[in-house]
């Protein structure tokens, strides 16, 4: 007799909890729509606030984050902050490597910022872009598929024998090793918190967060760095082998503080 | 004994069931419809009603379920219908030992009085099983609800009171009841026969409700609910009234007279009802409101400008550019906000490409949206194509003002801009230039709906995939031999057969270095026997001393006479060279290989 009552109470508690949490949650779609409207109406400050707020939303998928970064890139471009636009487009391309519009706008922004083209058009750049084209998810799916095909090829070879299944098995194994190698290389080269120098005059690197200290290194505009730490208006970064502090407003973290 | 008892019980049950079935079947022929044909009757739920109170015309047909209602009569001062769907019922009951089936069809048709007086609802026809049956005429006396008129108030008005076709107007319904009754009123139902079917109009989006006003939900036409504004207590006729307002915006589509049927308000107290009881009226009051007709005039043809695009009302325009310092060919988003009580939603935007003053610009079209009832925002996409352009000219819009009954020009203010010529292009001095390449537009599609590009999350699980692949390859290496043996016992023989030629080539190469000519011939002979044994899935010893001419044709082998003879000669030559005195006449390594190849391609 008590059990149905408890079940009903539990159901209502769940419903109420759902309603309460629904009421507190932000609606990224509404924010995005409002940002688009503000952008269209020329209210760039509101659009920027809304889109930057969206970037801090942990619930956003990589594809959605890429789209918001792209829109922020356009916003920066229209505001003639070309280096910031370059950083935003790079963030878009890292999240969504085949975003054709982002590639187009990136080249324009780099040209306006006085940087060399991201895609030089030579063979090395083409291969580099080709290898960067698949996303992590696509690589993972392709690897699982190759593994399944390898299993089938081996079963085929054991059952029937012959050169063709053997070649197929070794070929698939080779492809799988190549894919995993690519994933490993990309993973090794990926920065944990990538950022880009967006100050047009570059960014001086100092050993400690103090303007009075001498500059140990000078970072060029558009240079990629890795954010290591933050202290007030100072950010500690690594660029190659050099590590040091620079003013936070001179760099833009590509995926925002919530993205690791 | 037990078995007999178990079988007896079902037999008894069957007998009882059979007896019951017989009783029911015996009753069936007796079941019949009541004597006589179908009976048609009509009655009113009340003979006397207050003005505005709902009355029901109940039409019943007994003795059949095959009945349709004819056309309802029209009575001036009464609104009859529309007829709802019929409810049918069929019951079976026993009367004096006979089963009687009763069938009945009932319509409950709403009747609403729009005027005071004595009315007669004439007879009308009901079609029953293809035949027409008339109802009887009915009398209804409608009296004003004096108490309701005293305690309640209802007004319907148009704003503005005189309009032209294409002009929006508001229909404002104000109603309420004596504030002293506020605690006793728990029911209000608006009867608005024009709701949703105001001919000659289009509903305009936005209700025009005052900001901060408190919304209240009331019943509408007995079936729906509508949100109205609570205006609070206001003094009317020297008494405090709890007032409410319902405002709808329409746009008159053509000229003529717009008349509203009488609206009613039913308010009062209903019982709360309960699980077993429906709410029922305890005390109800009625108040009616008639409105003056709205005259819709036509737009004057005389003096109508050619550029007129349908704007009517009082409209003002404000323009803002998103950037004012641009390079030649750069895009400028010009936002124009149209404000006022005109038909903002319905006029066409001016085409900038055809306007004077915009020759120095390329227009890429415009997007716009109605932000609220009194504001529309249009965004024009422009690009200066002339370095001499110094301003975005005023955008004109011709508007018909119903107040002055004249066409007036509404214009935005010109916006000064600076256009920088493209340096180094060689086109600085040209009048017309190719627009500069610009970035692609933002991705405005809603989040979660796809958009441009792919993407996803989740790193490649390198360890599980790599480990699995490596494990598979190792397992393949170790397991395939026993597995293949298990699956095909002849596999080693077949493999030996496939590799026979390669093995012969190797053996012959090794045979070259075994010693003198006789030893070489013996080694070649042994190699050839191994080859032949492998190809015929036999032991190599089977070919020592075998005559190929005899062997030919046995075991399903189709060795032609010529190659068989050639093989016999080769074997014989090698044997003689190995074991006889004719060592120098032994077939060479190439002879043996050529023979083996031809045999492999032939019958072996």
mmCIF file with all atom_site columns, N, CA, C and O in Angstrom, chain B residues 136-151:
data_model
loop_
_atom_site.group_PDB
_atom_site.id
_atom_site.type_symbol
_atom_site.label_atom_id
_atom_site.label_alt_id
_atom_site.label_comp_id
_atom_site.label_asym_id
_atom_site.label_entity_id
_atom_site.label_seq_id
_atom_site.pdbx_PDB_ins_code
_atom_site.Cartn_x
_atom_site.Cartn_y
_atom_site.Cartn_z
_atom_site.occupancy
_atom_site.B_iso_or_equiv
_atom_site.pdbx_formal_charge
_atom_site.auth_seq_id
_atom_site.auth_comp_id
_atom_site.auth_asym_id
_atom_site.auth_atom_id
_atom_site.pdbx_PDB_model_num
ATOM 1  N N  . UNK B 1 136 ? -41.815 21.395 -33.537 1.00 0.00 ? 136 UNK B N  1
ATOM 2  C CA . UNK B 1 136 ? -42.852 22.382 -33.215 1.00 0.00 ? 136 UNK B CA 1
ATOM 3  C C  . UNK B 1 136 ? -42.209 23.758 -33.043 1.00 0.00 ? 136 UNK B C  1
ATOM 4  O O  . UNK B 1 136 ? -41.012 23.858 -32.777 1.00 0.00 ? 136 UNK B O  1
ATOM 5  N N  . UNK B 1 137 ? -42.984 24.816 -33.228 1.00 0.00 ? 137 UNK B N  1
ATOM 6  C CA . UNK B 1 137 ? -42.473 26.175 -33.014 1.00 0.00 ? 137 UNK B CA 1
ATOM 7  C C  . UNK B 1 137 ? -42.313 26.407 -31.507 1.00 0.00 ? 137 UNK B C  1
ATOM 8  O O  . UNK B 1 137 ? -43.056 25.837 -30.695 1.00 0.00 ? 137 UNK B O  1
ATOM 9  N N  . UNK B 1 138 ? -41.331 27.259 -31.146 1.00 0.00 ? 138 UNK B N  1
ATOM 10 C CA . UNK B 1 138 ? -41.038 27.470 -29.728 1.00 0.00 ? 138 UNK B CA 1
ATOM 11 C C  . UNK B 1 138 ? -41.027 28.962 -29.423 1.00 0.00 ? 138 UNK B C  1
ATOM 12 O O  . UNK B 1 138 ? -40.660 29.777 -30.279 1.00 0.00 ? 138 UNK B O  1
ATOM 13 N N  . UNK B 1 139 ? -41.423 29.334 -28.224 1.00 0.00 ? 139 UNK B N  1
ATOM 14 C CA . UNK B 1 139 ? -41.442 30.743 -27.812 1.00 0.00 ? 139 UNK B CA 1
ATOM 15 C C  . UNK B 1 139 ? -40.344 31.000 -26.792 1.00 0.00 ? 139 UNK B C  1
ATOM 16 O O  . UNK B 1 139 ? -40.094 30.172 -25.911 1.00 0.00 ? 139 UNK B O  1
ATOM 17 N N  . UNK B 1 140 ? -39.691 32.150 -26.953 1.00 0.00 ? 140 UNK B N  1
ATOM 18 C CA . UNK B 1 140 ? -38.653 32.538 -25.991 1.00 0.00 ? 140 UNK B CA 1
ATOM 19 C C  . UNK B 1 140 ? -38.850 34.007 -25.648 1.00 0.00 ? 140 UNK B C  1
ATOM 20 O O  . UNK B 1 140 ? -38.941 34.854 -26.542 1.00 0.00 ? 140 UNK B O  1
ATOM 21 N N  . UNK B 1 141 ? -38.911 34.285 -24.351 1.00 0.00 ? 141 UNK B N  1
ATOM 22 C CA . UNK B 1 141 ? -39.034 35.683 -23.910 1.00 0.00 ? 141 UNK B CA 1
ATOM 23 C C  . UNK B 1 141 ? -37.687 36.090 -23.322 1.00 0.00 ? 141 UNK B C  1
ATOM 24 O O  . UNK B 1 141 ? -37.128 35.393 -22.462 1.00 0.00 ? 141 UNK B O  1
ATOM 25 N N  . UNK B 1 142 ? -37.161 37.216 -23.837 1.00 0.00 ? 142 UNK B N  1
ATOM 26 C CA . UNK B 1 142 ? -35.863 37.689 -23.372 1.00 0.00 ? 142 UNK B CA 1
ATOM 27 C C  . UNK B 1 142 ? -36.062 39.017 -22.654 1.00 0.00 ? 142 UNK B C  1
ATOM 28 O O  . UNK B 1 142 ? -36.687 39.932 -23.188 1.00 0.00 ? 142 UNK B O  1
ATOM 29 N N  . UNK B 1 143 ? -35.573 39.065 -21.436 1.00 0.00 ? 143 UNK B N  1
ATOM 30 C CA . UNK B 1 143 ? -35.713 40.284 -20.633 1.00 0.00 ? 143 UNK B CA 1
ATOM 31 C C  . UNK B 1 143 ? -34.310 40.758 -20.235 1.00 0.00 ? 143 UNK B C  1
ATOM 32 O O  . UNK B 1 143 ? -33.387 39.950 -20.073 1.00 0.00 ? 143 UNK B O  1
ATOM 33 N N  . UNK B 1 144 ? -34.222 42.043 -20.079 1.00 0.00 ? 144 UNK B N  1
ATOM 34 C CA . UNK B 1 144 ? -32.923 42.590 -19.681 1.00 0.00 ? 144 UNK B CA 1
ATOM 35 C C  . UNK B 1 144 ? -32.585 42.170 -18.264 1.00 0.00 ? 144 UNK B C  1
ATOM 36 O O  . UNK B 1 144 ? -33.479 42.133 -17.394 1.00 0.00 ? 144 UNK B O  1
ATOM 37 N N  . UNK B 1 145 ? -31.277 41.855 -18.067 1.00 0.00 ? 145 UNK B N  1
ATOM 38 C CA . UNK B 1 145 ? -30.841 41.533 -16.714 1.00 0.00 ? 145 UNK B CA 1
ATOM 39 C C  . UNK B 1 145 ? -30.523 42.868 -16.038 1.00 0.00 ? 145 UNK B C  1
ATOM 40 O O  . UNK B 1 145 ? -29.402 43.386 -16.150 1.00 0.00 ? 145 UNK B O  1
ATOM 41 N N  . UNK B 1 146 ? -31.526 43.414 -15.384 1.00 0.00 ? 146 UNK B N  1
ATOM 42 C CA . UNK B 1 146 ? -31.356 44.751 -14.796 1.00 0.00 ? 146 UNK B CA 1
ATOM 43 C C  . UNK B 1 146 ? -30.278 44.747 -13.724 1.00 0.00 ? 146 UNK B C  1
ATOM 44 O O  . UNK B 1 146 ? -29.497 45.680 -13.615 1.00 0.00 ? 146 UNK B O  1
ATOM 45 N N  . UNK B 1 147 ? -30.244 43.677 -12.952 1.00 0.00 ? 147 UNK B N  1
ATOM 46 C CA . UNK B 1 147 ? -29.225 43.600 -11.896 1.00 0.00 ? 147 UNK B CA 1
ATOM 47 C C  . UNK B 1 147 ? -27.842 43.495 -12.531 1.00 0.00 ? 147 UNK B C  1
ATOM 48 O O  . UNK B 1 147 ? -26.893 44.153 -12.115 1.00 0.00 ? 147 UNK B O  1
ATOM 49 N N  . UNK B 1 148 ? -27.774 42.664 -13.581 1.00 0.00 ? 148 UNK B N  1
ATOM 50 C CA . UNK B 1 148 ? -26.479 42.484 -14.266 1.00 0.00 ? 148 UNK B CA 1
ATOM 51 C C  . UNK B 1 148 ? -26.013 43.793 -14.873 1.00 0.00 ? 148 UNK B C  1
ATOM 52 O O  . UNK B 1 148 ? -24.835 44.138 -14.797 1.00 0.00 ? 148 UNK B O  1
ATOM 53 N N  . UNK B 1 149 ? -26.946 44.534 -15.506 1.00 0.00 ? 149 UNK B N  1
ATOM 54 C CA . UNK B 1 149 ? -26.579 45.816 -16.110 1.00 0.00 ? 149 UNK B CA 1
ATOM 55 C C  . UNK B 1 149 ? -26.136 46.807 -15.052 1.00 0.00 ? 149 UNK B C  1
ATOM 56 O O  . UNK B 1 149 ? -25.322 47.698 -15.317 1.00 0.00 ? 149 UNK B O  1
ATOM 57 N N  . UNK B 1 150 ? -26.679 46.656 -13.842 1.00 0.00 ? 150 UNK B N  1
ATOM 58 C CA . UNK B 1 150 ? -26.309 47.553 -12.753 1.00 0.00 ? 150 UNK B CA 1
ATOM 59 C C  . UNK B 1 150 ? -24.941 47.173 -12.162 1.00 0.00 ? 150 UNK B C  1
ATOM 60 O O  . UNK B 1 150 ? -24.107 48.030 -11.892 1.00 0.00 ? 150 UNK B O  1
ATOM 61 N N  . UNK B 1 151 ? -24.748 45.854 -12.009 1.00 0.00 ? 151 UNK B N  1
ATOM 62 C CA . UNK B 1 151 ? -23.524 45.385 -11.336 1.00 0.00 ? 151 UNK B CA 1
ATOM 63 C C  . UNK B 1 151 ? -22.342 45.232 -12.307 1.00 0.00 ? 151 UNK B C  1
ATOM 64 O O  . UNK B 1 151 ? -21.204 45.159 -11.861 1.00 0.00 ? 151 UNK B O  1
#
